[in-house]
Coordinates of C-alpha atoms and ligand atoms in Angstrom, one line a residue:
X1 CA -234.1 -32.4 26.9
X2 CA -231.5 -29.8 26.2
X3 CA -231.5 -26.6 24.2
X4 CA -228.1 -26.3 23.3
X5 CA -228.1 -22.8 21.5
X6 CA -230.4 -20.2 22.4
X7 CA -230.1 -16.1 22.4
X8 CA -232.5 -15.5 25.0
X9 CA -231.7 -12.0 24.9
X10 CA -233.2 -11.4 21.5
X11 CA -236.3 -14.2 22.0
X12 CA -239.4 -13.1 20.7
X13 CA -238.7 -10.4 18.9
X14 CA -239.4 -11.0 15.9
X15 CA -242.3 -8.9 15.3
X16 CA -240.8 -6.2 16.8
X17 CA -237.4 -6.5 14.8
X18 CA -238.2 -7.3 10.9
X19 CA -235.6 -8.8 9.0
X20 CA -237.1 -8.3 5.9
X21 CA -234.0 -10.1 3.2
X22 CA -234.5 -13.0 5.6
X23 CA -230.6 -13.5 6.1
X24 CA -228.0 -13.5 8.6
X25 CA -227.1 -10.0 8.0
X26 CA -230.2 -8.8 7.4
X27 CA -231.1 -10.3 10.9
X28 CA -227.5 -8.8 12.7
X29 CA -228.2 -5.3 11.1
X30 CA -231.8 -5.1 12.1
X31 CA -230.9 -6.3 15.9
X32 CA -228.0 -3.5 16.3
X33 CA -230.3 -1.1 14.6
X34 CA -232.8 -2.1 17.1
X35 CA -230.6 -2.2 20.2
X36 CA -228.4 1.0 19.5
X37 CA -232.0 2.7 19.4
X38 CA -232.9 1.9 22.2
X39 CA -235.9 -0.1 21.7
X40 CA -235.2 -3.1 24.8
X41 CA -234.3 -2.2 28.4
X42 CA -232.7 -4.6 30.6
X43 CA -236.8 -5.2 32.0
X44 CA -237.9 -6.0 28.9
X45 CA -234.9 -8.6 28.0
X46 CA -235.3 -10.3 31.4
X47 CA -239.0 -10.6 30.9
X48 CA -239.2 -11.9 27.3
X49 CA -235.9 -14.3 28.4
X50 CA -238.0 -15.6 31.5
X51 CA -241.0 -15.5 28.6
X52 CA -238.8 -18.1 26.2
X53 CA -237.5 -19.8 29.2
X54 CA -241.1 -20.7 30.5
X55 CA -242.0 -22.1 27.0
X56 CA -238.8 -24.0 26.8
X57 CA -239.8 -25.6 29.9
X58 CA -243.4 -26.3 29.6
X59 CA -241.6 -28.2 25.9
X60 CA -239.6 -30.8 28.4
X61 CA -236.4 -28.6 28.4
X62 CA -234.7 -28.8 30.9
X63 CA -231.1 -27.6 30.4
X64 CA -230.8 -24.3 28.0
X65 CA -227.5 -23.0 26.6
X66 CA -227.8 -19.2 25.4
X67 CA -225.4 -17.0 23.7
X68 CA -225.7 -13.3 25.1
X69 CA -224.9 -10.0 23.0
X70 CA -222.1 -8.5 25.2
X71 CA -220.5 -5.9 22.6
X72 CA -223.1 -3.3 23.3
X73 CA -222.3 -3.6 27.0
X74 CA -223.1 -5.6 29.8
X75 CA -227.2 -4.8 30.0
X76 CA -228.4 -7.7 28.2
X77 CA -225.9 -10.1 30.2
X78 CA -227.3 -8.5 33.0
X79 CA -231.0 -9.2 32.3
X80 CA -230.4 -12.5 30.8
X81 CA -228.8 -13.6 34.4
X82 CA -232.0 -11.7 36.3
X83 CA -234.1 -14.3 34.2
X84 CA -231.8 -17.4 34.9
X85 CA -231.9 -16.7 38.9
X86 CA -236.1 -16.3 38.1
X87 CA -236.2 -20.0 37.0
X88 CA -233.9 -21.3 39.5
X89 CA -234.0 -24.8 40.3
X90 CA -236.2 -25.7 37.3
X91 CA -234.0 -25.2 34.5
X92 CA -229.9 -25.1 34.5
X93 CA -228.7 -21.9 32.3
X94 CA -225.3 -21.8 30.8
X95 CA -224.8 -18.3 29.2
X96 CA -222.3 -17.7 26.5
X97 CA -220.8 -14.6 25.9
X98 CA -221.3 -13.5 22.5
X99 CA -218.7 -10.7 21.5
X100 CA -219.2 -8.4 18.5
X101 CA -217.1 -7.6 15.6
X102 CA -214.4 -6.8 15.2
X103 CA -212.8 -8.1 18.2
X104 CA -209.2 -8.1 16.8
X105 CA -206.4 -5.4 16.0
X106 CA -206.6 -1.9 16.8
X107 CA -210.8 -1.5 15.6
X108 CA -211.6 -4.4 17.9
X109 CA -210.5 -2.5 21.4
X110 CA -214.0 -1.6 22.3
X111 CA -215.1 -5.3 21.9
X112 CA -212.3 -6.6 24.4
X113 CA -213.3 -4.5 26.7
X114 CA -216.7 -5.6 26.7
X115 CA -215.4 -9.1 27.0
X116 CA -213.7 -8.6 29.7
X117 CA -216.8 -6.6 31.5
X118 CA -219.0 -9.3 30.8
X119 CA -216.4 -11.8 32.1
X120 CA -216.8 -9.7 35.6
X121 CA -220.3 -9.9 35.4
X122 CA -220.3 -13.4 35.3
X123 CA -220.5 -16.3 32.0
X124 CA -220.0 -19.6 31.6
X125 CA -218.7 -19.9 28.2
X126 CA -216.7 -17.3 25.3
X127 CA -218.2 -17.5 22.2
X128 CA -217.9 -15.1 18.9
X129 CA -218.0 -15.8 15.2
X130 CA -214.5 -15.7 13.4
X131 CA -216.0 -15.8 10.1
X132 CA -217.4 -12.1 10.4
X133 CA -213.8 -10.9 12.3
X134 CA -211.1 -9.3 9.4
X135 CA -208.9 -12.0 11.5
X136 CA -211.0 -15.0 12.6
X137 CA -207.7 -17.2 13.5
X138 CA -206.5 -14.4 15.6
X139 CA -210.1 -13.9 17.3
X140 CA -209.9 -17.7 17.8
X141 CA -206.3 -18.1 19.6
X142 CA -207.3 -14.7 21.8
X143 CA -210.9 -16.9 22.8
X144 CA -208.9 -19.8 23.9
X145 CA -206.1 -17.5 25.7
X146 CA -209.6 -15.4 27.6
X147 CA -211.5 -19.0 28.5
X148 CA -208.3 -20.4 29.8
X149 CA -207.7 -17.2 31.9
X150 CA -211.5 -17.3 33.3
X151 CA -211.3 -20.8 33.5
X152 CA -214.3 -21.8 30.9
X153 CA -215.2 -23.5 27.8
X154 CA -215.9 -22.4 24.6
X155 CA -219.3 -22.3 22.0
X156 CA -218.2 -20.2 19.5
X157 CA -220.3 -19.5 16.2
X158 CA -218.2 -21.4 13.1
X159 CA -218.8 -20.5 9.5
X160 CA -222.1 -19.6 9.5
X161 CA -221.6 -18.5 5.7
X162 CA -222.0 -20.8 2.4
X163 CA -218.4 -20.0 1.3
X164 CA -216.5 -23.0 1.4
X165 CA -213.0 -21.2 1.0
X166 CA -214.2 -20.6 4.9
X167 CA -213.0 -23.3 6.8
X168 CA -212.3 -22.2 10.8
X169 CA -213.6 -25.5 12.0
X170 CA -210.5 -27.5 10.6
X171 CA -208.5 -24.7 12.5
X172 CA -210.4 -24.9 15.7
X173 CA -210.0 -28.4 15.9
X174 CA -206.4 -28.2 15.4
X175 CA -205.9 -25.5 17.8
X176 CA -207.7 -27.7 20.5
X177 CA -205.3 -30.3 19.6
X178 CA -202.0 -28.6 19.7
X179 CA -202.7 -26.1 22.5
X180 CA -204.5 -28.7 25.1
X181 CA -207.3 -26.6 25.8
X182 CA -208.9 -28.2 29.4
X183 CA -212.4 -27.0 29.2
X184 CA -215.1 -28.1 26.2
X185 CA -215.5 -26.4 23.6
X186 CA -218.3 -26.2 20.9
X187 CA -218.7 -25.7 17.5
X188 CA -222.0 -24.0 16.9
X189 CA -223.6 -24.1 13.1
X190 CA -220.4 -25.0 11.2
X191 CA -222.3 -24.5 7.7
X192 CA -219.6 -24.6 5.0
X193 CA -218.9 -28.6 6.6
X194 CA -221.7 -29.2 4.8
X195 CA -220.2 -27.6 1.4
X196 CA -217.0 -29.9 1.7
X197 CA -216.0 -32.8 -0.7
X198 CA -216.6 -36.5 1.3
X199 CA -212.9 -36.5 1.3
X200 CA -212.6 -32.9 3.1
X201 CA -215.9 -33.8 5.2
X202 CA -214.5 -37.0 6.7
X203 CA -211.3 -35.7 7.4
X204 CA -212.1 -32.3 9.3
X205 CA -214.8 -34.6 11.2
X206 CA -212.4 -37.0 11.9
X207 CA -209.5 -33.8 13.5
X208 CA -213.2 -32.6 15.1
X209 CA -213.8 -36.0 17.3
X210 CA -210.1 -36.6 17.9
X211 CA -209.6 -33.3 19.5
X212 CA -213.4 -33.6 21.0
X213 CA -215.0 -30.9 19.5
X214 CA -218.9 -30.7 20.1
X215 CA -220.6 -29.8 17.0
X216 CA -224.3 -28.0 17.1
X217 CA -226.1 -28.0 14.0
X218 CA -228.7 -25.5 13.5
X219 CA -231.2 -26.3 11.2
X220 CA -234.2 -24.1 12.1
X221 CA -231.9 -21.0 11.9
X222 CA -229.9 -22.0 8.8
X223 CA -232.3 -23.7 6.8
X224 CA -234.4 -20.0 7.1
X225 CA -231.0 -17.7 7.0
X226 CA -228.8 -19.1 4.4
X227 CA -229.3 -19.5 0.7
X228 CA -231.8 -16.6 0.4
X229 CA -229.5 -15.7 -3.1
X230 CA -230.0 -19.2 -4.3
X231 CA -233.9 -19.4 -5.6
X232 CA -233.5 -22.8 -7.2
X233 CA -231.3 -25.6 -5.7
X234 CA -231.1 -24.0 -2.7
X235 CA -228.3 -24.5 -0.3
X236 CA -229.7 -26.2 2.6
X237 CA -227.0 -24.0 5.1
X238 CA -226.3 -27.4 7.3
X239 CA -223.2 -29.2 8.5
X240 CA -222.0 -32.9 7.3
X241 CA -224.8 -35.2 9.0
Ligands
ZN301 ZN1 -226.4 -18.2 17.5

């Protein structure tokens, strides 16, 4: 069994970091609060990541994907791979970088260079979230240009919002397409799918599989993070099933 998207650097922390609106920025705001003060050193991440990796396990997982905060610097990454080499040869890690925002124009500088640090350090994938970037497309085109440099795949974190003027997915797909990307790339959440017209739905799935897009659906996250302003016919937050 596979766990295709993990952040093993934040695992079991949810005590210790209250998101108390219940949403995704509620839950982003409380981590960086958390993390600029302070509260997890590199021992603690590797511990609490070896922690979640033993439970995975012991649940008949045996492959784990695992985005990584890398915008803070390269700590976390750090302690995320200590955990990976504790588990060797009972569990296969992939580790994702996940960059912070912005990552584009002149604002974004400090996030490129923690790309390309954690890049050094060693990851198997690029990920980021263009819907939370002033300029997603850009922050997707400079992804592909960075994987195709190191040599990786993608898992980036696709419209993880309930507007459904937001859209990157169709562009993803079509950027796959024209540019001939070599290594996979995933599509991880892609809410606003979900938010589509049949006709819409049908046709980005259909540019999705044609340019072989994975898509990971995440319905224990987004069925608790989005919606939280919708008391009655609440969105479920999940892509086109
Ligand atoms: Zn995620």
């Amino acid at each position: 069994m596979a766990e295709p998207h993990a952040h093993l650097d934040k695992a079991l922390t949810a005590e210790q970091v209250p998101n108390p609106g219940g949403d995704l920025m509620g839950a982003i705001d409380a981590w960086m609060t958390a993390a600029s003060a302070g509260l997890f050193t590199p021992e603690d991440i590797a511990n609490r990541a070896t922690d979640a990796l033993e439970l995975l396990l012991a649940n008949g997982a045996t492959a784990v994907r695992t985005h990584v905060n890398v915008g803070a610097g390269a700590e976390a990454l750090r302690a995320v791979r200590e955990a990976r080499s504790r588990m060797d040869g009972l569990l296969d890690v992939q580790i994702v970088a996940l960059t912070s925002n912005p990552i584009t124009g002149p604002e974004g500088r400090e996030n490129r260079r923690a790309l390309a640090v954690a890049l050094e350090v060693g990851v198997d994938l690029i990920g980021g979230c263009p819907h939370l970037d002033p300029d997603g497309t850009t922050l997707m085109s400079d992804a592909f240009a960075a994987a195709s440099d190191a040599g990786i795949g993608l898992d980036l974190h696709v419209d993880e919002v309930l507007d459904p003027e937001v859209l990157y997915l169709r562009e993803l797909a079509r950027m796959v397409t024209d540019g001939g990307f070599a290594h996979p790339v995933t599509a991880s959440h892609c809410v606003t799918l979900g938010l589509q017209s049949p006709e819409v739905q049908a046709a980005v799935s259909r540019q999705v599989a044609d340019a072989g897009v994975n898509v990971v659906t995440l319905p224990q996250t987004n069925l608790f993070l989005q919606g939280r302003n919708h008391p009655t016919a609440t969105p479920r937050g999940l892509t086109a099933m």
